[in-house]
Structure formats: C-alpha cells, structure tokens
PDB file of C-alpha atoms in Angstrom:
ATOM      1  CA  UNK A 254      25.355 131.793 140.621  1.00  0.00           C
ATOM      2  CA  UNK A 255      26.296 130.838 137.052  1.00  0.00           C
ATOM      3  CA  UNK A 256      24.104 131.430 134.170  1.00  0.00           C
ATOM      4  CA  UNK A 257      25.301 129.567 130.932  1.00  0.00           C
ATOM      5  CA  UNK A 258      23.958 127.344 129.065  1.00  0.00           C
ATOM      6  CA  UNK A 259      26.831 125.140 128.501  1.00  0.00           C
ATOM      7  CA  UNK A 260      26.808 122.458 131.180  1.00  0.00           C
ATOM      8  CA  UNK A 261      30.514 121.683 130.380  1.00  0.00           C
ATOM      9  CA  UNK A 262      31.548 125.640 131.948  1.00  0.00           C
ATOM     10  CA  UNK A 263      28.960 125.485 134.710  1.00  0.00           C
ATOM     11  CA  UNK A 264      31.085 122.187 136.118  1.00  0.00           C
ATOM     12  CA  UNK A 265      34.338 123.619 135.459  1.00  0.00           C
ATOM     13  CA  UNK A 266      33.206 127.001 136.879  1.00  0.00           C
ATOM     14  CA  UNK A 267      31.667 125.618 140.017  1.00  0.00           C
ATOM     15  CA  UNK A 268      34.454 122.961 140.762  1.00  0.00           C
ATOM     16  CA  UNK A 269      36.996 126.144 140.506  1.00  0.00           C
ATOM     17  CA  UNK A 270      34.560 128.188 143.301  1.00  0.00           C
ATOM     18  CA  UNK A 271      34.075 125.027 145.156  1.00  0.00           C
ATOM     19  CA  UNK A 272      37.696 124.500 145.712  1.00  0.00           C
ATOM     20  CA  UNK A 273      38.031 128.508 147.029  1.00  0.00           C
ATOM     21  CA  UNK A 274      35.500 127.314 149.411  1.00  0.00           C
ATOM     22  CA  UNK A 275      33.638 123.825 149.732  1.00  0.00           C
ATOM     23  CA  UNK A 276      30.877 125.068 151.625  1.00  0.00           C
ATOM     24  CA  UNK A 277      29.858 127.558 149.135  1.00  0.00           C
ATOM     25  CA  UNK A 278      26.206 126.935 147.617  1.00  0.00           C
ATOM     26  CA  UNK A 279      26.744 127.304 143.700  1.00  0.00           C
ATOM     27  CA  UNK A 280      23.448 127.807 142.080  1.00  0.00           C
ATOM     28  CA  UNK A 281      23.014 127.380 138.184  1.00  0.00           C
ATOM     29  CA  UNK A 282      21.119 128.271 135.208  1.00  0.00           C
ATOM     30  CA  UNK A 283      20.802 127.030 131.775  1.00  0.00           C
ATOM     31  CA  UNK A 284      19.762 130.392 130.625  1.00  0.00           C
ATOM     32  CA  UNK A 285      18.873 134.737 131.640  1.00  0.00           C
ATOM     33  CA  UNK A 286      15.012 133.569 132.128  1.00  0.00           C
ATOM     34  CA  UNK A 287      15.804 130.303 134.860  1.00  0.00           C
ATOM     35  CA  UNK A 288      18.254 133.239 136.547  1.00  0.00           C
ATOM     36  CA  UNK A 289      15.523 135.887 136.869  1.00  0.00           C
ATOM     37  CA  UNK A 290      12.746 133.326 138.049  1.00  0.00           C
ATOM     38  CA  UNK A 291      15.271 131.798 140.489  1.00  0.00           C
ATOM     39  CA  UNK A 292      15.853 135.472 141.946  1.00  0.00           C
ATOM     40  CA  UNK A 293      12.651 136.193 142.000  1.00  0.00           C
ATOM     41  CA  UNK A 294      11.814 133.455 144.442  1.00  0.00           C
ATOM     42  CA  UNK A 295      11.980 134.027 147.642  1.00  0.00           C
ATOM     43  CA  UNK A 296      15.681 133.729 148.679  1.00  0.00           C
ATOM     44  CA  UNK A 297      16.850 133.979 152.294  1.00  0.00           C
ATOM     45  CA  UNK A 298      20.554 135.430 152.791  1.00  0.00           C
ATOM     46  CA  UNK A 299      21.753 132.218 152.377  1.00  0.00           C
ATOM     47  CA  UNK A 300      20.277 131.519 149.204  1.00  0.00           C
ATOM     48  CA  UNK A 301      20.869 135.173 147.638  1.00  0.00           C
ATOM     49  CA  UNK A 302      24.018 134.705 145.555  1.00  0.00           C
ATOM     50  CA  UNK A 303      26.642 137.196 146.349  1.00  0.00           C
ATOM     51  CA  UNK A 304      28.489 136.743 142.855  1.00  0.00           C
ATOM     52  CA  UNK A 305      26.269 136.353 139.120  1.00  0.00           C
ATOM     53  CA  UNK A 306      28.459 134.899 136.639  1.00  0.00           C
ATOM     54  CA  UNK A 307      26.830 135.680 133.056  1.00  0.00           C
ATOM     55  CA  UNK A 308      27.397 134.290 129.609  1.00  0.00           C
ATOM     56  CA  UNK A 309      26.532 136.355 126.692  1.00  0.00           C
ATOM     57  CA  UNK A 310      24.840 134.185 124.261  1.00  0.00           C
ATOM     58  CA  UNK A 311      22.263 132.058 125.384  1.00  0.00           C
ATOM     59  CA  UNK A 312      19.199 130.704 124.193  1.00  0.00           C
ATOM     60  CA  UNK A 313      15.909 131.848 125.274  1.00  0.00           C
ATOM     61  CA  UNK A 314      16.987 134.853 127.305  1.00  0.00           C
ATOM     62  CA  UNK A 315      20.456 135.948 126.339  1.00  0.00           C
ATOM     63  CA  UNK A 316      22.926 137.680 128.929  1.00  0.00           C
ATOM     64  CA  UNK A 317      21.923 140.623 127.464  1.00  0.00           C
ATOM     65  CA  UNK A 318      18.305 140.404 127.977  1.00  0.00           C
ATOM     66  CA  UNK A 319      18.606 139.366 131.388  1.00  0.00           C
ATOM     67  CA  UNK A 320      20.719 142.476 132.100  1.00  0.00           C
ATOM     68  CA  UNK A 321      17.469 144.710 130.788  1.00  0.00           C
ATOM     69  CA  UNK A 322      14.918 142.530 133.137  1.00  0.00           C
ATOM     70  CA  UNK A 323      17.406 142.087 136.101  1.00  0.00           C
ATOM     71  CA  UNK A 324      17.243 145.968 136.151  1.00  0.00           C
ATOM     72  CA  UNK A 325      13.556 146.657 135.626  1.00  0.00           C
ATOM     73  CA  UNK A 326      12.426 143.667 138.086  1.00  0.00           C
ATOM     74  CA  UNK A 327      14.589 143.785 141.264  1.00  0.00           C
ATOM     75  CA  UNK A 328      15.085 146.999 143.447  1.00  0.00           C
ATOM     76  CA  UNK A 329      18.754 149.028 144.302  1.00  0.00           C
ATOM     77  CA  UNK A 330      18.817 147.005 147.806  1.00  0.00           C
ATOM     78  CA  UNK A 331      18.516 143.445 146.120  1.00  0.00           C
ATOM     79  CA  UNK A 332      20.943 144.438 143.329  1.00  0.00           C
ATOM     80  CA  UNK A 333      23.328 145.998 146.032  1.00  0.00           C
ATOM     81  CA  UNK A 334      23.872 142.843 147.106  1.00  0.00           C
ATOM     82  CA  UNK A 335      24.913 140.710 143.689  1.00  0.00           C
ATOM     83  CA  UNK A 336      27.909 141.472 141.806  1.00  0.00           C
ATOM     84  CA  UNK A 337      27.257 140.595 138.173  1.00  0.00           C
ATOM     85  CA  UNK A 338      30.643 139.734 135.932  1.00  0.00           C
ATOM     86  CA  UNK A 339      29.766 139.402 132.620  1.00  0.00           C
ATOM     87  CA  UNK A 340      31.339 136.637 130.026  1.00  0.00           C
ATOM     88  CA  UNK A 341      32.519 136.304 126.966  1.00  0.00           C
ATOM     89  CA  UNK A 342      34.098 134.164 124.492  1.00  0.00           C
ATOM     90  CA  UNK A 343      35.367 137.321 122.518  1.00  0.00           C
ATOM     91  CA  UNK A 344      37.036 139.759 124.542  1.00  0.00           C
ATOM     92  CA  UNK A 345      36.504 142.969 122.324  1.00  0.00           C
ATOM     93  CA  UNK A 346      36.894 146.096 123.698  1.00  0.00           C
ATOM     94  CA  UNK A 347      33.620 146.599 122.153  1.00  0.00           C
ATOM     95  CA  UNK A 348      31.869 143.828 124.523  1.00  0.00           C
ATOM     96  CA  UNK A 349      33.373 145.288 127.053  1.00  0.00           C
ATOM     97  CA  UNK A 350      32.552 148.717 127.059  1.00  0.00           C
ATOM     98  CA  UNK A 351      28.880 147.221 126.378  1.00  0.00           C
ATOM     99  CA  UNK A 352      28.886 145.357 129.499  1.00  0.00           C
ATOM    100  CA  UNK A 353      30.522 147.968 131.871  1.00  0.00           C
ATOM    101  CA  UNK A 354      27.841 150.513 130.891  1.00  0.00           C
ATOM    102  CA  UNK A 355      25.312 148.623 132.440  1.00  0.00           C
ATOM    103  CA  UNK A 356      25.132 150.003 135.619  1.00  0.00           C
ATOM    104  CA  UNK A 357      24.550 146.154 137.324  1.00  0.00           C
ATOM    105  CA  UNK A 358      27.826 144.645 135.340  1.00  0.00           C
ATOM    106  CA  UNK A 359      30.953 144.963 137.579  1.00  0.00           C
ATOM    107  CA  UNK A 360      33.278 143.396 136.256  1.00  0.00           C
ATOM    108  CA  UNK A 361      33.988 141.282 132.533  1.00  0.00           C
ATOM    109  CA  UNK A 362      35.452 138.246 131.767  1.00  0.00           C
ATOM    110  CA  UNK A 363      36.833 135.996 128.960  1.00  0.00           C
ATOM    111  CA  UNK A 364      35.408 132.609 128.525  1.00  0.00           C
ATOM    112  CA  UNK A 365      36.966 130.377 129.707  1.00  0.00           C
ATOM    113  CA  UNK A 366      37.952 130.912 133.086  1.00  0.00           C
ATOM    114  CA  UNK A 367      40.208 129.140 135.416  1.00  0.00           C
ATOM    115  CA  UNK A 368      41.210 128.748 138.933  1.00  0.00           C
ATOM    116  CA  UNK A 369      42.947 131.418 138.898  1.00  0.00           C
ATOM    117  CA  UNK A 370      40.682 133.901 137.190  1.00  0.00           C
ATOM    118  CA  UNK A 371      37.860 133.170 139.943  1.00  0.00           C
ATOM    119  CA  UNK A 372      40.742 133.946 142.963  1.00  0.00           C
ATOM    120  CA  UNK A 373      41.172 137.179 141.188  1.00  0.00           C
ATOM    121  CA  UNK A 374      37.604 137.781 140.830  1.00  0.00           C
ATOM    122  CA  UNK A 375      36.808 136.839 144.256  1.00  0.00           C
ATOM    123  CA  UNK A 376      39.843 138.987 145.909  1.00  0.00           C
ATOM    124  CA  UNK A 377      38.707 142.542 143.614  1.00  0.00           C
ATOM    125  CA  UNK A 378      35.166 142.181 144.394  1.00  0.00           C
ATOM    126  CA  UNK A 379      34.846 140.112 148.358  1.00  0.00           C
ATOM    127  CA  UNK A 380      37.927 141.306 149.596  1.00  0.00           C
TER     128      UNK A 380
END
C-alpha cells in the first residue's frame, strides 16, 4: 500500500513494485485518514497489504498521525502482518530516529525511491 499524497510518487512507486511482480495488488492513498479507513474495512488476506509505504507530510492526516491511530486502532495480530517503511524527503538522522521509535515503523526511506530501492526493501523485509 502507498500512502502519499502526491499522485506523481504513487505511479512511479507502484510501476517500480509492479515490475518486481505484475500480479501484485498495489493499493493507494491520498492521505494517513483514506489508509486507516481502508484498513479498517474488512480485508481478506488478499486484500491485507503486506508492505505500508508512508510519506511524512500529508494533508489531512499526516504520516505521523496515522502512525498514532494505526497503533491505537488495529491489534498486535493485524499489525504483525504489515511492515510499515516510513518516507521522507529529508533524510535527517533526526527523522529517522523519530520513525524507528515507533514500534510499527520498520524500516525508513528517502523520497524518492527507485527500482532499486524497492528490490532492497522487498529482499530485507520478504525474504
């Protein structure tokens, strides 16, 4: 799943996962608040996105914010099964460290990513 709310990355991003896979549903939202009602639905296995990709700044619900109600409104076993790589435009140590402390953020990114980036993401986390 990608949550930005630039249209231009969510095509990029999901033409680079399509081509690791072209059977691989890629689910998107514009912002944290369309992520959190689209997880809250209810999502067979097939539906459940295995990988969150999530942008910082947003409007209406920032990455941030959807960190604090992804943790309060889904349960360990749902979580379990979604890793959540954070994204940034400035890589900071400072954003970093922010984003690793949450205990559902596994991994961080820099904005933009590439072909590449999403193989290594994919091989650390699925493999």
């Amino acid at each position: 799943m990608l949550v930005d709310d630039d249209e231009t990355t969510n095509f990029l991003n999901r033409f680079f996962l399509k081509q690791l896979d072209s059977n691989l549903p890629v689910f998107t939202a514009g912002n944290g608040m369309e992520a959190i009602e689209f997880l809250a639905t209810d999502l067979d296995e097939d539906h459940l996105p295995c990988l969150l990709v999530l942008d910082t700044n947003m409007p209406v619900m920032n990455g941030w914010e959807f960190l604090d109600g992804y943790g309060q409104q889904f349960e360990a076993d749902f979580k379990d099964k979604i890793v959540i790589v954070m994204l940034t435009a400035l890589d900071t140590e400072e954003n970093t460290a922010l984003a690793l402390a949450n205990p559902n953020v596994m991994d961080t990114a820099q904005k933009p990513l590439s072909d590449i980036s999403f193989k290594a993401l994919i091989k650390k986390h699925f493999s």
